PDB file of C-alpha atoms in Angstrom:
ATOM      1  CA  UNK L   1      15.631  10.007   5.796  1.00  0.00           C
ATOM      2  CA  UNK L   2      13.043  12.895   5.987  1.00  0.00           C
ATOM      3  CA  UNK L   3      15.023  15.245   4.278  1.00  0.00           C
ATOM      4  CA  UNK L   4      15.597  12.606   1.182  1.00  0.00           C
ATOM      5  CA  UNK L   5      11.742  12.012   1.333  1.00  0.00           C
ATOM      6  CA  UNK L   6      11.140  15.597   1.564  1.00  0.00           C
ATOM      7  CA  UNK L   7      13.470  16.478  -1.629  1.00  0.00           C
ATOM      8  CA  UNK L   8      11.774  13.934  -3.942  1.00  0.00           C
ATOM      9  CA  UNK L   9       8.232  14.790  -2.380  1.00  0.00           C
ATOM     10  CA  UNK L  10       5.946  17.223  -5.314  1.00  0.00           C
ATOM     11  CA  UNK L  11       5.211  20.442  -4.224  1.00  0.00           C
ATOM     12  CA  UNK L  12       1.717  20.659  -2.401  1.00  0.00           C
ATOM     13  CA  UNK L  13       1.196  24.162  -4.372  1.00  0.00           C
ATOM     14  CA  UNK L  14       1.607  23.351  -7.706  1.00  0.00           C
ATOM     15  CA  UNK L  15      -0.406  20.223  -7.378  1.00  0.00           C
ATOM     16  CA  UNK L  16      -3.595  22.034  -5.853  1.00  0.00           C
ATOM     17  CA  UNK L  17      -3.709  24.030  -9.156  1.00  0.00           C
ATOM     18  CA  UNK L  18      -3.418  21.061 -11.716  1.00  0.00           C
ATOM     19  CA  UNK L  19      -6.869  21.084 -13.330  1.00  0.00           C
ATOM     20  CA  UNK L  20      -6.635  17.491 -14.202  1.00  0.00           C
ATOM     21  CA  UNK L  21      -6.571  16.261 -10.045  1.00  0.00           C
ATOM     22  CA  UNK L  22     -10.412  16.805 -10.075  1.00  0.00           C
ATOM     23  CA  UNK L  23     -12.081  17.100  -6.432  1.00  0.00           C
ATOM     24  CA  UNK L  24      -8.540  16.047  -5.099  1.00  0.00           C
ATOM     25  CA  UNK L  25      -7.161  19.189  -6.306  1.00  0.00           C
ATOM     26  CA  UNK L  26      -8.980  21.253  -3.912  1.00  0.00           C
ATOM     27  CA  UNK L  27      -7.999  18.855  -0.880  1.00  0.00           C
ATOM     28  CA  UNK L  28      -4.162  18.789  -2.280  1.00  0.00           C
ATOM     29  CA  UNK L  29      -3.244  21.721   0.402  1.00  0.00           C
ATOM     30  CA  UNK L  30      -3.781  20.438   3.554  1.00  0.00           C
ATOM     31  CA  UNK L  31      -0.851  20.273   5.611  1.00  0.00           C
ATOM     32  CA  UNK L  32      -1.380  16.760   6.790  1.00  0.00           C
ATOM     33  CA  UNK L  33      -0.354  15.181   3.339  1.00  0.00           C
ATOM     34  CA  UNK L  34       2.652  16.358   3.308  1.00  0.00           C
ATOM     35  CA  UNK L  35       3.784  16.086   6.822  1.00  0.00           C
ATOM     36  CA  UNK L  36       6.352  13.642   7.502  1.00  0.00           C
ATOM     37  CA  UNK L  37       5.524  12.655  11.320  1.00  0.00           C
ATOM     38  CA  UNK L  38       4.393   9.254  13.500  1.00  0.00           C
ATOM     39  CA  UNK L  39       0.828   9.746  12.799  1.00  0.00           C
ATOM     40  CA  UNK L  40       0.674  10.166   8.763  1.00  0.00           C
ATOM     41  CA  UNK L  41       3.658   8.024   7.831  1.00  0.00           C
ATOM     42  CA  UNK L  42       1.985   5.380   9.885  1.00  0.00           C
ATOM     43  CA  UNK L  43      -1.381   5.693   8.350  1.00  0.00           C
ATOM     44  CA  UNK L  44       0.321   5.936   4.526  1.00  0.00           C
ATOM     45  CA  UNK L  45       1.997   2.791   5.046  1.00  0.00           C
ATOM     46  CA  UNK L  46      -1.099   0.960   6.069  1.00  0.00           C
ATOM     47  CA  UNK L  47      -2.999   2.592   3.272  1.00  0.00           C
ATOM     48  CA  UNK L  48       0.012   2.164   0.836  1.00  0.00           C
ATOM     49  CA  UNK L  49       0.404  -1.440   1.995  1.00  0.00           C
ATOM     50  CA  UNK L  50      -3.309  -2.576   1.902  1.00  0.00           C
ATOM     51  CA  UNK L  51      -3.991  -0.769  -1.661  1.00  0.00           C
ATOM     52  CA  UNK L  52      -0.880  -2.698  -3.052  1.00  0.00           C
ATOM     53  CA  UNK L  53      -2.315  -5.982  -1.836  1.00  0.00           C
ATOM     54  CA  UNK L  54      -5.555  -5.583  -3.471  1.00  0.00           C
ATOM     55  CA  UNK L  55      -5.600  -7.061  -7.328  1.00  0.00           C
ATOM     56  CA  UNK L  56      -6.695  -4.255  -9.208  1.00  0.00           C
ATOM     57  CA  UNK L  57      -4.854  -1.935 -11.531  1.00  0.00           C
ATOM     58  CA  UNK L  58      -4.003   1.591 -11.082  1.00  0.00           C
ATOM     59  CA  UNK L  59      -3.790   0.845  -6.972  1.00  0.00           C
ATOM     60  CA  UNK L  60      -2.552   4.575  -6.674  1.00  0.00           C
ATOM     61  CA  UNK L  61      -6.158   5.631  -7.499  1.00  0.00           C
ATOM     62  CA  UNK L  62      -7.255   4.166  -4.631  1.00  0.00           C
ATOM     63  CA  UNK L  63      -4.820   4.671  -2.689  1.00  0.00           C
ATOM     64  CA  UNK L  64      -4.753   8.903  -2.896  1.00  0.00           C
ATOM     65  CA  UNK L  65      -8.931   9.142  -1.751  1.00  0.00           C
ATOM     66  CA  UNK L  66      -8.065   7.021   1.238  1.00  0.00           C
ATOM     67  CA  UNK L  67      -5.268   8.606   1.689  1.00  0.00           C
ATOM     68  CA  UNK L  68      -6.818  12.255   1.772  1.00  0.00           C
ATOM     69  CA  UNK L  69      -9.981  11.505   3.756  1.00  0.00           C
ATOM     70  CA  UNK L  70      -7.271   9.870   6.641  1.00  0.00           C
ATOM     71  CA  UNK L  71      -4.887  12.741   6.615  1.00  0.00           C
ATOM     72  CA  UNK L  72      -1.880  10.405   5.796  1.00  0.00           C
ATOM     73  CA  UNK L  73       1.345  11.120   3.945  1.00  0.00           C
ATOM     74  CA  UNK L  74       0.069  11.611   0.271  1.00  0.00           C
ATOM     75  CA  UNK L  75       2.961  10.806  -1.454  1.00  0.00           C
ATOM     76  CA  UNK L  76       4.684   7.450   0.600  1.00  0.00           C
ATOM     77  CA  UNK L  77       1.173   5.902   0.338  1.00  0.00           C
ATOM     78  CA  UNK L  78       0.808   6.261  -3.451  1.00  0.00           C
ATOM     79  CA  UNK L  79       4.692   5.166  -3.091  1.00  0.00           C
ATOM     80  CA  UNK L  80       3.894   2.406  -1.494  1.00  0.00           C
ATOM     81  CA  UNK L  81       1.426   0.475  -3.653  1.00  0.00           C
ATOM     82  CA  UNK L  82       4.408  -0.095  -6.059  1.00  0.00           C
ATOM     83  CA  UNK L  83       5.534  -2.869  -3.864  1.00  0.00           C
ATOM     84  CA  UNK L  84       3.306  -4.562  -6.486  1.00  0.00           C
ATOM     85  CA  UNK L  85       4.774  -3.670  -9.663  1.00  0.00           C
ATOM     86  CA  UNK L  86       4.638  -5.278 -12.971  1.00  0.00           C
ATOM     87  CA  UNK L  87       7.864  -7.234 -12.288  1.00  0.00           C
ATOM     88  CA  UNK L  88       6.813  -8.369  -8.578  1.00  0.00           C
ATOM     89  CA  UNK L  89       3.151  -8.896  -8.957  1.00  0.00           C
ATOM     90  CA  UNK L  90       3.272 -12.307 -10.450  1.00  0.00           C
ATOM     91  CA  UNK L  91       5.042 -13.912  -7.218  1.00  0.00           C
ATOM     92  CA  UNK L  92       3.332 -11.582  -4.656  1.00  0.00           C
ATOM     93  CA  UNK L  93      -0.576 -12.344  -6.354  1.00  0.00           C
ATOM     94  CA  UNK L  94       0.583 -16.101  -6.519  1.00  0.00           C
ATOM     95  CA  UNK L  95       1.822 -16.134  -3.160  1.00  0.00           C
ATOM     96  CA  UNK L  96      -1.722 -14.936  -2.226  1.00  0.00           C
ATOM     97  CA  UNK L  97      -3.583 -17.236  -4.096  1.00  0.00           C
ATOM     98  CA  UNK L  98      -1.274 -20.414  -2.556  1.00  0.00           C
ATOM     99  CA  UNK L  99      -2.353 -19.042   1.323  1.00  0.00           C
ATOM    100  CA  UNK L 100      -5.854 -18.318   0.260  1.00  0.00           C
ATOM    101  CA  UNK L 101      -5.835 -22.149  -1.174  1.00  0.00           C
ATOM    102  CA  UNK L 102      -4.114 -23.447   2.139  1.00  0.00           C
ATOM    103  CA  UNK L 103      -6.654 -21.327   4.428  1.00  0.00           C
ATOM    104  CA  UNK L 104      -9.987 -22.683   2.715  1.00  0.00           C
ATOM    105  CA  UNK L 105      -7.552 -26.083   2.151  1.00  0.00           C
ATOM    106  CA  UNK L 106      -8.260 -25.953  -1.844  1.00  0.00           C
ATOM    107  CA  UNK L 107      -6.158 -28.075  -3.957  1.00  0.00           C
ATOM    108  CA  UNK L 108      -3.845 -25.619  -6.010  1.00  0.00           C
ATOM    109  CA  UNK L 109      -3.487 -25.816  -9.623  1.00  0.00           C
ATOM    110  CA  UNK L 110      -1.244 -28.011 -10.419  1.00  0.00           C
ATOM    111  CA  UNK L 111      -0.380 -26.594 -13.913  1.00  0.00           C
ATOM    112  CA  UNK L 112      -0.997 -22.867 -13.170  1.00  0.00           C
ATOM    113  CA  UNK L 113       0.497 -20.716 -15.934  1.00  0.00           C
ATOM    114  CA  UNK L 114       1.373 -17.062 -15.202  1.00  0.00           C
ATOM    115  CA  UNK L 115      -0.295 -15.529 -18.283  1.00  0.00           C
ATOM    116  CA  UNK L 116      -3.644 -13.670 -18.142  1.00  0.00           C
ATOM    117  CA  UNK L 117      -4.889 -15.724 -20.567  1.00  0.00           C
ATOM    118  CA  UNK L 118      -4.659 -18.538 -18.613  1.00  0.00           C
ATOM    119  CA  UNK L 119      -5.650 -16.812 -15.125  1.00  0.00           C
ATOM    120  CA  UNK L 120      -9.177 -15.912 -17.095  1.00  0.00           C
ATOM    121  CA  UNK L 121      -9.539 -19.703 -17.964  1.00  0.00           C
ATOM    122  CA  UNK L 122      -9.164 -20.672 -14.730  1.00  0.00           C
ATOM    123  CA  UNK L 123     -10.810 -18.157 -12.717  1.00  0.00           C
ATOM    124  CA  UNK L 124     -14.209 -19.339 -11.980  1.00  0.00           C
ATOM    125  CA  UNK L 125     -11.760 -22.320  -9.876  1.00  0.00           C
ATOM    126  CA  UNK L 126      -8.871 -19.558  -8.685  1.00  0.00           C
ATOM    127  CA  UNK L 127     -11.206 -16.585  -7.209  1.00  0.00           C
ATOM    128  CA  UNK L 128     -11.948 -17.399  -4.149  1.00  0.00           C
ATOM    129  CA  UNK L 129      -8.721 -18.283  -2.620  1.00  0.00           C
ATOM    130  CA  UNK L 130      -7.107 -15.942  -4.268  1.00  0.00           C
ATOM    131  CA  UNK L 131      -9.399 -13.067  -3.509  1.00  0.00           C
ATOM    132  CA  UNK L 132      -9.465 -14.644   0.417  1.00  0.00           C
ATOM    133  CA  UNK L 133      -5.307 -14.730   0.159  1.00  0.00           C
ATOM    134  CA  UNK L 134      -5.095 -10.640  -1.302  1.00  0.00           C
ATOM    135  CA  UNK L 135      -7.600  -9.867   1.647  1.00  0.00           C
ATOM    136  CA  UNK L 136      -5.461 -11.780   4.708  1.00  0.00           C
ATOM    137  CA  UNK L 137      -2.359  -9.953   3.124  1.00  0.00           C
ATOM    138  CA  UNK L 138      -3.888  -6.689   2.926  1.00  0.00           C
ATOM    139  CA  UNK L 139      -4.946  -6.363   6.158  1.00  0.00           C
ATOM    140  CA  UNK L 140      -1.755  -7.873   7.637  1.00  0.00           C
ATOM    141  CA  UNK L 141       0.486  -5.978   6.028  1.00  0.00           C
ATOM    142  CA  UNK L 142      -1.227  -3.184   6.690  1.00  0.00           C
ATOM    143  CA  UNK L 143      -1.605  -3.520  10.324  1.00  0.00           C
ATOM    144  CA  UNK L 144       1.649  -4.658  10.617  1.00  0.00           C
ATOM    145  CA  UNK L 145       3.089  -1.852   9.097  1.00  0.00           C
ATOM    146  CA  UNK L 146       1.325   0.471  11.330  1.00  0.00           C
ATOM    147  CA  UNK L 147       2.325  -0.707  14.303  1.00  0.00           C
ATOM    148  CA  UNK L 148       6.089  -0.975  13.165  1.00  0.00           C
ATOM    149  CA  UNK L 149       5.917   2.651  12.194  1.00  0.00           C
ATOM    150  CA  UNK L 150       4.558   3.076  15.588  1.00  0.00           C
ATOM    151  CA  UNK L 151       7.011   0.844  17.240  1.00  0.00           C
ATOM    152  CA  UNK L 152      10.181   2.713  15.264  1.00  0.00           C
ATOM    153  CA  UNK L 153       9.480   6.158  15.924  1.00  0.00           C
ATOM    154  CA  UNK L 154       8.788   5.524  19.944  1.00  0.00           C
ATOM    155  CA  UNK L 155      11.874   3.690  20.289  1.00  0.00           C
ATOM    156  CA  UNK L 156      13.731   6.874  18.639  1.00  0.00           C
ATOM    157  CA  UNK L 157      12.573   8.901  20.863  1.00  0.00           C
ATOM    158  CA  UNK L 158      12.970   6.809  23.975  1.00  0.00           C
ATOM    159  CA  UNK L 159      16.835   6.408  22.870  1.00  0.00           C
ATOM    160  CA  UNK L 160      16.755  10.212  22.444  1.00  0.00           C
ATOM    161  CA  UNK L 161      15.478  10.833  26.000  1.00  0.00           C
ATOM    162  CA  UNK L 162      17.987   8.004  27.177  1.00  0.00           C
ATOM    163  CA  UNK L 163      21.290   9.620  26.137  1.00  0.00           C
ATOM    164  CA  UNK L 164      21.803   6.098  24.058  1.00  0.00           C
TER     165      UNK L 164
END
């Protein structure tokens, strides 16, 4: 898997001299970005993860900043905030706004339409449990995630030290 994520990963050099990065051109040659180990695979997918969650467009913008100042995998957490993609955002954002309706136990639009249109009609109703539901599955997600990463990586090495 690392040498697959290593092939399709840009090259740190050529990126550090784009002129268009801005201040994140400068940062682009740190090791750390571009390492794929426990620590910064676990931190991009709970960056990658809680950016995706978060209803704003152009989640990779936010995303690379956090992903800089923590020293985590550049490229798997701007990867990762695709989970929420044009195609799956509509489910995943309504799934949020049904558990942020349950949690502050808000009736849920009965007639909800999935245009944006419609979601800016509605809004001054739909905010806050959606907002509250993006937020709980941010954080989860992203916590989760970690941990997993965590959990995944120790267990490979324990069956390496095992003989399994």
């Amino acid at each position: 898997m690392k040498k697959l994520l290593k092939r399709y990963s840009p090259n740190p050099d050529e990126l550090k001299n784009h002129k268009h990065l801005g201040w994140l051109g400068k940062h682009l040659h740190h090791s750390s970005l571009w390492n794929f180990n426990r620590k910064s695979i676990s931190k991009a997918f709970a960056i990658g993860l809680f950016c995706a969650f978060i209803p704003i467009p152009f989640q990779m913008l936010l995303a690379a900043p956090i992903a800089v100042i923590s020293s985590a995998n550049l490229p798997l957490s701007i990867a990762l905030v695709w989970i929420t993609n044009p195609i799956t955002m509509p489910v995943i954002f309504y799934g949020c706004y049904k558990l942020g309706s349950w949690i502050l136990d808000v009736s849920i639009e009965k007639d909800l339409v999935m245009s944006l249109e419609y979601v800016w009609q509605v809004f001054n109703v739909i905010w806050q449990p959606f907002l509250l539901g993006c937020l709980i599955v941010s954080i989860v997600s992203s916590v989760l995630s970690y941990l997993l990463i965590q959990f995944i990586y120790r267990y490979k090495v324990y069956k390496r030290v095992k003989g399994f």
